[in-house]
Short mmCIF file of C-alpha atoms in Angstrom, two decimals:
data_model
loop_
_atom_site.label_atom_id
_atom_site.label_comp_id
_atom_site.label_asym_id
_atom_site.label_seq_id
_atom_site.Cartn_x
_atom_site.Cartn_y
_atom_site.Cartn_z
CA UNK X 1128 -11.09 -18.37 4.08
CA UNK X 1129 -12.10 -20.69 1.24
CA UNK X 1130 -12.12 -24.49 1.02
CA UNK X 1131 -12.98 -26.64 -2.04
CA UNK X 1132 -14.51 -30.12 -1.72
CA UNK X 1133 -15.80 -32.47 -4.40
CA UNK X 1134 -18.65 -33.60 -2.16
CA UNK X 1135 -19.77 -34.34 1.36
CA UNK X 1136 -17.02 -36.05 3.42
CA UNK X 1137 -16.15 -36.90 7.01
CA UNK X 1138 -13.60 -34.04 6.94
CA UNK X 1139 -16.38 -31.44 6.68
CA UNK X 1140 -16.87 -31.19 10.46
CA UNK X 1141 -13.17 -30.44 10.87
CA UNK X 1142 -13.31 -27.58 8.34
CA UNK X 1143 -16.52 -26.17 9.82
CA UNK X 1144 -15.00 -25.98 13.30
CA UNK X 1145 -11.71 -24.57 11.94
CA UNK X 1146 -13.51 -21.70 10.19
CA UNK X 1147 -15.70 -21.05 13.24
CA UNK X 1148 -12.61 -20.82 15.45
CA UNK X 1149 -11.03 -18.32 13.04
CA UNK X 1150 -12.90 -15.47 11.39
CA UNK X 1151 -15.32 -17.55 9.33
CA UNK X 1152 -15.11 -18.71 5.74
CA UNK X 1153 -16.84 -20.53 2.89
CA UNK X 1154 -16.75 -24.19 1.87
CA UNK X 1155 -17.64 -24.84 -1.79
CA UNK X 1156 -18.99 -28.34 -2.42
CA UNK X 1157 -18.70 -29.63 -5.99
CA UNK X 1158 -15.23 -28.26 -6.78
CA UNK X 1159 -11.94 -30.19 -6.58
CA UNK X 1160 -8.70 -28.65 -5.27
CA UNK X 1161 -7.62 -28.25 -8.89
CA UNK X 1162 -10.74 -26.24 -9.68
CA UNK X 1163 -12.60 -28.97 -11.62
CA UNK X 1164 -16.39 -28.77 -11.30
CA UNK X 1165 -18.20 -31.90 -10.08
CA UNK X 1166 -21.86 -30.87 -10.34
CA UNK X 1167 -23.75 -31.11 -7.07
CA UNK X 1168 -27.41 -30.35 -6.38
CA UNK X 1169 -28.68 -28.97 -3.09
CA UNK X 1170 -31.17 -31.68 -2.19
CA UNK X 1171 -33.18 -31.79 1.04
CA UNK X 1172 -31.04 -34.71 2.16
CA UNK X 1173 -27.75 -32.84 1.55
CA UNK X 1174 -29.06 -29.75 3.31
CA UNK X 1175 -30.13 -31.87 6.31
CA UNK X 1176 -26.72 -33.59 6.44
CA UNK X 1177 -24.90 -30.24 6.40
CA UNK X 1178 -27.08 -28.79 9.15
CA UNK X 1179 -26.67 -31.95 11.24
CA UNK X 1180 -22.87 -31.79 10.89
CA UNK X 1181 -22.86 -28.15 12.02
CA UNK X 1182 -25.07 -29.00 15.02
CA UNK X 1183 -22.77 -31.87 16.05
CA UNK X 1184 -19.97 -29.40 16.77
CA UNK X 1185 -19.70 -28.17 20.35
CA UNK X 1186 -21.05 -25.52 20.56
CA UNK X 1187 -23.18 -25.76 17.36
CA UNK X 1188 -21.98 -23.70 14.38
CA UNK X 1189 -24.08 -21.15 12.50
CA UNK X 1190 -24.00 -21.84 8.74
CA UNK X 1191 -25.80 -20.55 5.64
CA UNK X 1192 -26.33 -22.94 2.71
CA UNK X 1193 -27.03 -21.72 -0.80
CA UNK X 1194 -26.78 -23.20 -4.32
CA UNK X 1195 -24.62 -21.46 -6.96
CA UNK X 1196 -25.36 -23.04 -10.36
CA UNK X 1197 -23.77 -26.55 -10.19
CA UNK X 1198 -22.14 -26.20 -6.77
CA UNK X 1199 -23.20 -25.59 -3.16
CA UNK X 1200 -21.73 -22.86 -0.92
CA UNK X 1201 -21.61 -23.39 2.85
CA UNK X 1202 -20.91 -20.07 4.56
CA UNK X 1203 -19.53 -20.48 8.08
CA UNK X 1204 -19.86 -17.65 10.58
CA UNK X 1205 -17.17 -16.89 13.14
CA UNK X 1206 -18.27 -18.39 16.44
CA UNK X 1207 -19.09 -16.03 19.29
CA UNK X 1208 -18.37 -18.83 21.76
CA UNK X 1209 -14.88 -20.15 20.96
CA UNK X 1210 -13.24 -22.59 21.00
CA UNK X 1211 -15.50 -24.88 18.94
CA UNK X 1212 -14.80 -28.59 19.14
CA UNK X 1213 -15.27 -31.14 16.36
CA UNK X 1214 -15.92 -34.77 17.31
CA UNK X 1215 -12.18 -35.65 17.21
CA UNK X 1216 -10.68 -32.44 18.61
CA UNK X 1217 -10.16 -28.73 18.09
CA UNK X 1218 -9.19 -27.26 14.72
CA UNK X 1219 -8.14 -23.81 13.58
CA UNK X 1220 -7.89 -22.32 10.11
CA UNK X 1221 -4.18 -21.57 9.58
CA UNK X 1222 -3.31 -20.37 6.10
CA UNK X 1223 -5.16 -22.47 3.54
CA UNK X 1224 -5.65 -25.55 5.72
CA UNK X 1225 -7.51 -26.71 8.82
CA UNK X 1226 -5.01 -27.83 11.44
CA UNK X 1227 -5.65 -29.80 14.60
CA UNK X 1228 -4.52 -28.00 17.75
CA UNK X 1229 -2.21 -29.57 20.33
CA UNK X 1230 -2.95 -29.39 24.05
CA UNK X 1231 -0.71 -26.34 24.50
CA UNK X 1232 -2.22 -24.64 21.44
CA UNK X 1233 -5.75 -25.28 22.76
CA UNK X 1234 -4.76 -23.73 26.11
CA UNK X 1235 -3.18 -20.70 24.42
CA UNK X 1236 -6.24 -20.28 22.20
CA UNK X 1237 -8.59 -20.44 25.19
CA UNK X 1238 -6.46 -17.84 27.00
CA UNK X 1239 -6.58 -15.57 23.95
CA UNK X 1240 -10.36 -15.86 23.86
CA UNK X 1241 -10.47 -15.16 27.65
CA UNK X 1242 -12.07 -18.56 28.32
CA UNK X 1243 -9.21 -19.27 30.72
CA UNK X 1244 -8.20 -16.41 33.01
CA UNK X 1245 -4.97 -16.27 34.94
CA UNK X 1246 -6.37 -14.86 38.15
CA UNK X 1247 -9.03 -17.60 38.50
CA UNK X 1248 -6.54 -20.49 38.49
CA UNK X 1249 -5.95 -22.31 41.79
CA UNK X 1250 -2.40 -22.65 43.16
CA UNK X 1251 -2.26 -26.08 44.82
CA UNK X 1252 1.51 -26.50 45.28
CA UNK X 1253 1.40 -24.91 48.74
CA UNK X 1254 -1.36 -24.44 51.28
CA UNK X 1255 -2.70 -20.93 51.75
CA UNK X 1256 -1.58 -20.61 55.38
CA UNK X 1257 2.10 -21.07 54.44
CA UNK X 1258 2.23 -18.37 51.76
CA UNK X 1259 -0.26 -15.81 53.08
CA UNK X 1260 0.80 -12.31 54.22
CA UNK X 1261 -1.56 -11.75 57.17
CA UNK X 1262 -0.57 -8.08 57.44
CA UNK X 1263 -1.64 -7.49 53.84
CA UNK X 1264 -5.05 -9.05 54.49
CA UNK X 1265 -5.57 -6.80 57.54
CA UNK X 1266 -4.58 -3.76 55.49
CA UNK X 1267 -7.16 -4.70 52.85
CA UNK X 1268 -9.80 -5.27 55.51
CA UNK X 1269 -9.36 -1.69 56.69
CA UNK X 1270 -9.31 -0.24 53.16
CA UNK X 1271 -12.51 -2.10 52.26
CA UNK X 1272 -14.11 -1.36 55.67
CA UNK X 1273 -14.98 -4.99 56.30
CA UNK X 1274 -16.06 -6.65 59.52
CA UNK X 1275 -13.25 -7.33 61.97
CA UNK X 1276 -14.77 -10.56 63.34
CA UNK X 1277 -14.47 -12.38 60.00
CA UNK X 1278 -11.36 -14.60 59.98
CA UNK X 1279 -8.81 -14.08 57.19
CA UNK X 1280 -9.43 -17.36 55.36
CA UNK X 1281 -13.18 -16.85 55.27
CA UNK X 1282 -12.66 -13.28 54.07
CA UNK X 1283 -10.44 -14.42 51.20
CA UNK X 1284 -12.90 -17.15 50.28
CA UNK X 1285 -15.72 -14.59 50.18
CA UNK X 1286 -13.82 -12.48 47.64
CA UNK X 1287 -12.87 -15.56 45.54
CA UNK X 1288 -9.16 -15.40 46.37
CA UNK X 1289 -9.19 -18.74 48.22
CA UNK X 1290 -10.84 -22.13 47.77
CA UNK X 1291 -11.24 -25.16 50.02
CA UNK X 1292 -10.38 -28.59 48.67
CA UNK X 1293 -10.30 -31.77 50.76
CA UNK X 1294 -10.33 -29.69 53.95
CA UNK X 1295 -7.27 -27.74 52.78
CA UNK X 1296 -7.12 -24.06 51.82
CA UNK X 1297 -5.48 -22.91 48.58
CA UNK X 1298 -5.04 -19.42 47.17
CA UNK X 1299 -6.04 -18.55 43.65
CA UNK X 1300 -3.47 -16.77 41.49
CA UNK X 1301 -5.28 -13.53 42.32
CA UNK X 1302 -4.94 -14.34 46.03
CA UNK X 1303 -1.18 -14.83 45.68
CA UNK X 1304 -0.64 -11.61 43.73
CA UNK X 1305 -2.73 -9.58 46.18
CA UNK X 1306 -2.08 -11.24 49.53
CA UNK X 1307 0.94 -13.53 49.11
CA UNK X 1308 4.03 -13.14 51.33
CA UNK X 1309 6.28 -13.44 48.28
CA UNK X 1310 4.26 -13.39 45.03
CA UNK X 1311 7.39 -13.33 42.81
CA UNK X 1312 8.45 -16.75 44.15
CA UNK X 1313 5.49 -18.25 42.27
CA UNK X 1314 5.18 -15.64 39.52
CA UNK X 1315 8.56 -13.94 38.74
CA UNK X 1316 6.92 -11.97 35.91
CA UNK X 1317 4.65 -10.06 38.32
CA UNK X 1318 6.93 -7.03 38.64
CA UNK X 1319 6.93 -3.35 37.65
CA UNK X 1320 9.95 -1.65 36.11
CA UNK X 1321 10.31 2.11 36.60
CA UNK X 1322 12.72 3.99 34.34
CA UNK X 1323 13.71 7.66 34.23
CA UNK X 1324 15.36 8.69 30.94
CA UNK X 1325 17.24 11.80 29.91
CA UNK X 1326 16.47 11.11 26.24
CA UNK X 1327 15.29 8.18 24.12
CA UNK X 1328 18.24 5.95 25.07
CA UNK X 1329 19.99 7.36 28.17
CA UNK X 1330 18.73 5.88 31.44
CA UNK X 1331 19.20 8.07 34.51
CA UNK X 1332 17.52 5.82 37.06
CA UNK X 1333 15.88 2.39 37.09
CA UNK X 1334 13.96 0.47 39.74
CA UNK X 1335 12.24 -2.94 39.74
CA UNK X 1336 9.30 -3.38 42.11
CA UNK X 1337 8.24 -6.65 43.70
CA UNK X 1338 5.76 -7.52 46.43
CA UNK X 1339 1.97 -7.61 46.20
CA UNK X 1340 0.14 -5.63 43.54
CA UNK X 1341 -1.06 -3.17 46.20
CA UNK X 1342 2.53 -2.59 47.35
CA UNK X 1343 3.76 -2.13 43.78
CA UNK X 1344 1.12 0.51 43.09
CA UNK X 1345 1.87 2.54 46.21
CA UNK X 1346 5.64 2.52 45.64
CA UNK X 1347 5.30 3.26 41.92
CA UNK X 1348 2.89 6.11 42.62
CA UNK X 1349 5.32 7.72 45.05
CA UNK X 1350 8.15 7.23 42.54
CA UNK X 1351 6.16 9.09 39.89
CA UNK X 1352 5.40 11.94 42.27
CA UNK X 1353 9.08 12.21 43.26
CA UNK X 1354 10.25 12.45 39.66
CA UNK X 1355 7.66 14.87 38.25
CA UNK X 1356 7.67 18.63 38.53
CA UNK X 1357 5.33 20.67 40.67
CA UNK X 1358 4.38 24.32 40.75
CA UNK X 1359 2.94 26.49 43.51
CA UNK X 1360 -0.74 27.44 43.38
CA UNK X 1361 -2.92 29.39 45.78
CA UNK X 1362 -5.91 27.30 46.88
CA UNK X 1363 -8.31 28.62 49.55
CA UNK X 1364 -5.79 31.34 50.51
CA UNK X 1365 -3.11 28.70 51.05
CA UNK X 1366 -0.02 27.98 48.94
CA UNK X 1367 0.06 24.39 47.69
CA UNK X 1368 2.46 22.55 45.39
CA UNK X 1369 0.55 20.99 42.49
CA UNK X 1370 2.00 18.20 40.33
CA UNK X 1371 2.40 18.88 36.62
CA UNK X 1372 -0.02 15.95 36.06
CA UNK X 1373 -2.97 15.39 38.45
CA UNK X 1374 -2.48 12.59 40.98
CA UNK X 1375 -5.80 11.02 39.92
CA UNK X 1376 -4.53 10.64 36.35
CA UNK X 1377 -1.25 9.04 37.40
CA UNK X 1378 -2.94 6.62 39.79
CA UNK X 1379 -5.63 5.61 37.28
CA UNK X 1380 -3.10 4.79 34.54
CA UNK X 1381 -0.84 2.98 36.98
CA UNK X 1382 -3.66 0.85 38.39
CA UNK X 1383 -4.95 0.05 34.88
CA UNK X 1384 -1.52 -1.18 33.76
CA UNK X 1385 -1.12 -3.50 36.74
CA UNK X 1386 -4.69 -4.83 36.86
CA UNK X 1387 -5.14 -5.46 33.13
CA UNK X 1388 -1.73 -6.87 32.20
CA UNK X 1389 -1.43 -10.40 30.83
CA UNK X 1390 0.10 -12.42 33.67
CA UNK X 1391 0.36 -15.49 31.43
CA UNK X 1392 3.13 -13.59 29.63
CA UNK X 1393 6.30 -14.55 31.53
CA UNK X 1394 8.92 -12.66 29.51
CA UNK X 1395 7.61 -9.11 30.07
CA UNK X 1396 6.45 -6.95 32.95
CA UNK X 1397 4.73 -3.61 33.41
CA UNK X 1398 7.14 -0.85 32.38
CA UNK X 1399 6.70 2.84 33.19
CA UNK X 1400 9.12 5.21 31.47
CA UNK X 1401 9.47 8.86 32.45
CA UNK X 1402 10.85 10.87 29.53
CA UNK X 1403 11.54 14.62 29.65
CA UNK X 1404 8.39 15.35 27.64
CA UNK X 1405 6.10 12.35 28.18
CA UNK X 1406 5.34 9.33 30.40
CA UNK X 1407 4.76 5.90 28.90
CA UNK X 1408 2.77 3.15 30.63
CA UNK X 1409 3.33 -0.22 28.93
CA UNK X 1410 1.82 -3.55 29.94
CA UNK X 1411 1.91 -6.94 28.19
CA UNK X 1412 -1.36 -8.05 26.67
CA UNK X 1413 -3.30 -6.45 23.80
CA UNK X 1414 -7.00 -5.82 24.30
CA UNK X 1415 -9.60 -8.46 23.42
CA UNK X 1416 -10.89 -8.91 19.87
CA UNK X 1417 -14.34 -8.19 21.29
CA UNK X 1418 -13.54 -4.53 21.91
CA UNK X 1419 -11.68 -1.88 19.91
CA UNK X 1420 -9.31 0.81 21.13
CA UNK X 1421 -11.94 3.47 20.50
CA UNK X 1422 -14.44 1.58 22.67
CA UNK X 1423 -12.09 1.67 25.68
CA UNK X 1424 -13.17 5.27 26.26
CA UNK X 1425 -16.10 4.55 28.52
CA UNK X 1426 -16.25 0.74 28.34
CA UNK X 1427 -14.75 -1.88 30.61
CA UNK X 1428 -12.48 -4.73 29.51
CA UNK X 1429 -11.34 -6.87 32.45
CA UNK X 1430 -8.60 -9.37 31.64
CA UNK X 1431 -8.30 -10.26 35.34
CA UNK X 1432 -11.82 -9.83 36.81
CA UNK X 1433 -10.97 -11.25 40.26
CA UNK X 1434 -8.07 -8.85 40.70
CA UNK X 1435 -10.22 -5.99 39.44
CA UNK X 1436 -12.99 -6.86 41.92
CA UNK X 1437 -10.60 -6.77 44.88
CA UNK X 1438 -9.25 -3.39 43.76
CA UNK X 1439 -12.83 -2.18 43.51
CA UNK X 1440 -13.55 -3.28 47.10
CA UNK X 1441 -10.38 -1.45 48.18
CA UNK X 1442 -11.71 1.73 46.49
CA UNK X 1443 -8.94 1.92 43.90
CA UNK X 1444 -11.18 1.76 40.83
CA UNK X 1445 -14.77 2.15 39.64
CA UNK X 1446 -16.68 -0.77 38.16
CA UNK X 1447 -18.26 1.34 35.43
CA UNK X 1448 -15.20 1.20 33.18
CA UNK X 1449 -15.07 4.99 32.87
CA UNK X 1450 -11.49 5.40 34.12
CA UNK X 1451 -9.85 6.38 30.82
CA UNK X 1452 -12.76 8.66 29.95
CA UNK X 1453 -12.45 10.47 33.29
CA UNK X 1454 -8.69 10.77 32.77
CA UNK X 1455 -9.25 12.41 29.39
CA UNK X 1456 -11.91 14.78 30.75
CA UNK X 1457 -9.66 15.74 33.66
CA UNK X 1458 -6.80 16.58 31.29
CA UNK X 1459 -9.13 18.54 29.01
CA UNK X 1460 -10.60 20.47 31.95
CA UNK X 1461 -7.09 21.51 33.05
CA UNK X 1462 -6.02 22.34 29.47
CA UNK X 1463 -3.37 19.61 29.58
CA UNK X 1464 -2.25 17.48 26.60
CA UNK X 1465 -4.48 14.51 25.80
CA UNK X 1466 -3.76 10.88 26.67
CA UNK X 1467 -2.94 8.60 23.73
CA UNK X 1468 -3.53 4.84 23.75
CA UNK X 1469 -2.24 2.28 21.26
CA UNK X 1470 -1.36 -1.36 20.73
CA UNK X 1471 2.20 -2.18 19.72
CA UNK X 1472 2.56 -5.90 19.07
CA UNK X 1473 1.68 -7.76 22.29
CA UNK X 1474 1.73 -4.57 24.39
CA UNK X 1475 -0.87 -1.99 25.37
CA UNK X 1476 0.67 1.49 25.54
CA UNK X 1477 -0.71 4.62 27.22
CA UNK X 1478 1.29 7.77 26.48
CA UNK X 1479 0.82 10.85 28.61
CA UNK X 1480 2.49 14.06 27.33
CA UNK X 1481 4.06 16.20 30.05
CA UNK X 1482 3.37 19.95 30.19
CA UNK X 1483 6.57 21.97 30.38
CA UNK X 1484 6.16 24.37 33.31
CA UNK X 1485 9.44 26.13 32.65
CA UNK X 1486 8.69 26.90 29.02
CA UNK X 1487 5.15 27.93 29.76
CA UNK X 1488 6.16 30.29 32.55
CA UNK X 1489 9.39 31.71 31.15
CA UNK X 1490 9.46 31.60 27.35
CA UNK X 1491 5.83 31.98 26.30
CA UNK X 1492 3.69 35.07 26.35
CA UNK X 1493 0.08 35.33 27.45
CA UNK X 1494 -1.34 34.70 23.96
CA UNK X 1495 0.88 31.66 23.50
CA UNK X 1496 -0.17 30.19 26.84
CA UNK X 1497 -3.82 30.77 25.91
CA UNK X 1498 -3.28 28.84 22.68
CA UNK X 1499 -2.34 25.70 24.65
CA UNK X 1500 -5.59 26.00 26.58
CA UNK X 1501 -7.78 26.15 23.46
CA UNK X 1502 -9.94 23.09 22.70
CA UNK X 1503 -8.73 20.54 20.17
CA UNK X 1504 -11.28 21.82 17.63
CA UNK X 1505 -9.00 24.82 16.96
CA UNK X 1506 -6.21 22.51 15.73
CA UNK X 1507 -4.74 22.31 13.16
CA UNK X 1508 -4.61 26.08 12.59
CA UNK X 1509 -3.04 28.44 10.08
CA UNK X 1510 -1.22 31.72 10.67
CA UNK X 1511 -4.39 33.57 9.65
CA UNK X 1512 -6.47 31.49 12.10
CA UNK X 1513 -4.09 32.46 14.91
CA UNK X 1514 -4.18 36.14 13.94
CA UNK X 1515 -8.00 36.17 13.92
CA UNK X 1516 -8.26 34.25 17.19
CA UNK X 1517 -6.20 36.85 19.09
CA UNK X 1518 -7.02 39.93 16.95
CA UNK X 1519 -3.41 40.61 15.96
CA UNK X 1520 -1.58 41.14 12.70
CA UNK X 1521 -0.28 38.21 10.65
CA UNK X 1522 3.27 39.44 11.23
CA UNK X 1523 2.80 39.25 15.00
CA UNK X 1524 1.11 35.84 14.58
CA UNK X 1525 4.16 34.53 12.70
CA UNK X 1526 6.48 35.65 15.51
CA UNK X 1527 4.29 33.95 18.12
CA UNK X 1528 4.15 30.74 16.08
CA UNK X 1529 7.93 30.74 15.65
CA UNK X 1530 8.37 30.91 19.44
CA UNK X 1531 5.83 28.12 19.96
CA UNK X 1532 7.71 25.87 17.52
CA UNK X 1533 11.05 26.60 19.20
CA UNK X 1534 9.50 25.85 22.59
CA UNK X 1535 8.37 22.45 21.34
CA UNK X 1536 4.66 23.20 21.84
CA UNK X 1537 3.52 22.91 18.21
CA UNK X 1538 4.87 21.48 14.98
CA UNK X 1539 4.13 22.52 11.37
CA UNK X 1540 2.33 20.22 8.93
CA UNK X 1541 2.47 20.97 5.21
CA UNK X 1542 -0.64 20.32 3.11
CA UNK X 1543 0.41 21.11 -0.47
CA UNK X 1544 1.19 24.85 -0.57
CA UNK X 1545 -0.37 25.44 2.84
CA UNK X 1546 1.14 25.04 6.29
CA UNK X 1547 -0.89 24.31 9.40
CA UNK X 1548 0.19 23.74 12.98
CA UNK X 1549 -0.71 20.98 15.45
CA UNK X 1550 0.11 20.28 19.09
CA UNK X 1551 3.30 18.32 19.54
#
């Protein structure tokens, strides 16, 4: 993040753009690479030259110029509108040097900065009519409650899934994934892998889904329902089987994984693993640098905005970006374990703990079941906390806690001489 220069040179524009394309940095004028001082005064002419060089970049770069004794510091801010181009190309700060980017590196950088989006690209190798699944368009028309007298091509053009060029019709990448007769012919990576495991390494069942994104979601959703437990509940004087995890939660996480995955990534697909005690939704593509994991609770980050818009019209999602927040509130309202989200390398992971109906109904007493329903503010708790909460003796509290540990509901955490307990 630091560059030394003896004086003003034609390489300065390159270094300015390289810092702006990274996370910023400082260029010190009046110092050689060996650390020798070559006194330099900040004259009006030098200041004007520096500002002019920064403005010549595309887009212009924000710099701060200040004298430090016999040298001049040029502080370069990270650009909010990357990539920044110097007069002879694009540069990026890599290690201690400014390196010129190749065509492929420029493309990858623009993708990373969401300047180029997969779903907006136009597929011109085949005309739309030859690769379009008419039945899928009609299904969408009904889901979105659109006019029946609008022809299919005009409908797809209206929702930005098709473009006209030289009197021909071509689908965008979004159009192929949503309405193509065989999307995997063009994009083999656009699949979903469903895995049921008996433990961390033993696979009991595996299924790979192809077809349009709508078809993948419906099949995957049914697969989840078929492989999760249900319990009977009385609702409005009628007996009804209720899934261990609400259908809304499953559908929301499934749709998020498919809509927001990185379709530029060709070596990975969406993977949903059903473990005995949790479900893991994994999709390639970390979140943008412009938003943090914590901000995802209530904010929207759309890697594929065209695909997201079509799902919105089909009433699969809300535009407000509150999906994860509503999932968490739903789980909290039903006293179910909280959703956890994380980034692991190039993957976004959502982990959903599964409640154990059998343990809750057979092995745990009323007090122990009530503990699971307590808000997260009660955790971590001590034996004395538990005894006070349920007005019992510490001896009885220790017996309850022992059963909860054996049932896999809580785990102990030692803090020096003290032991507290948290949800597993």
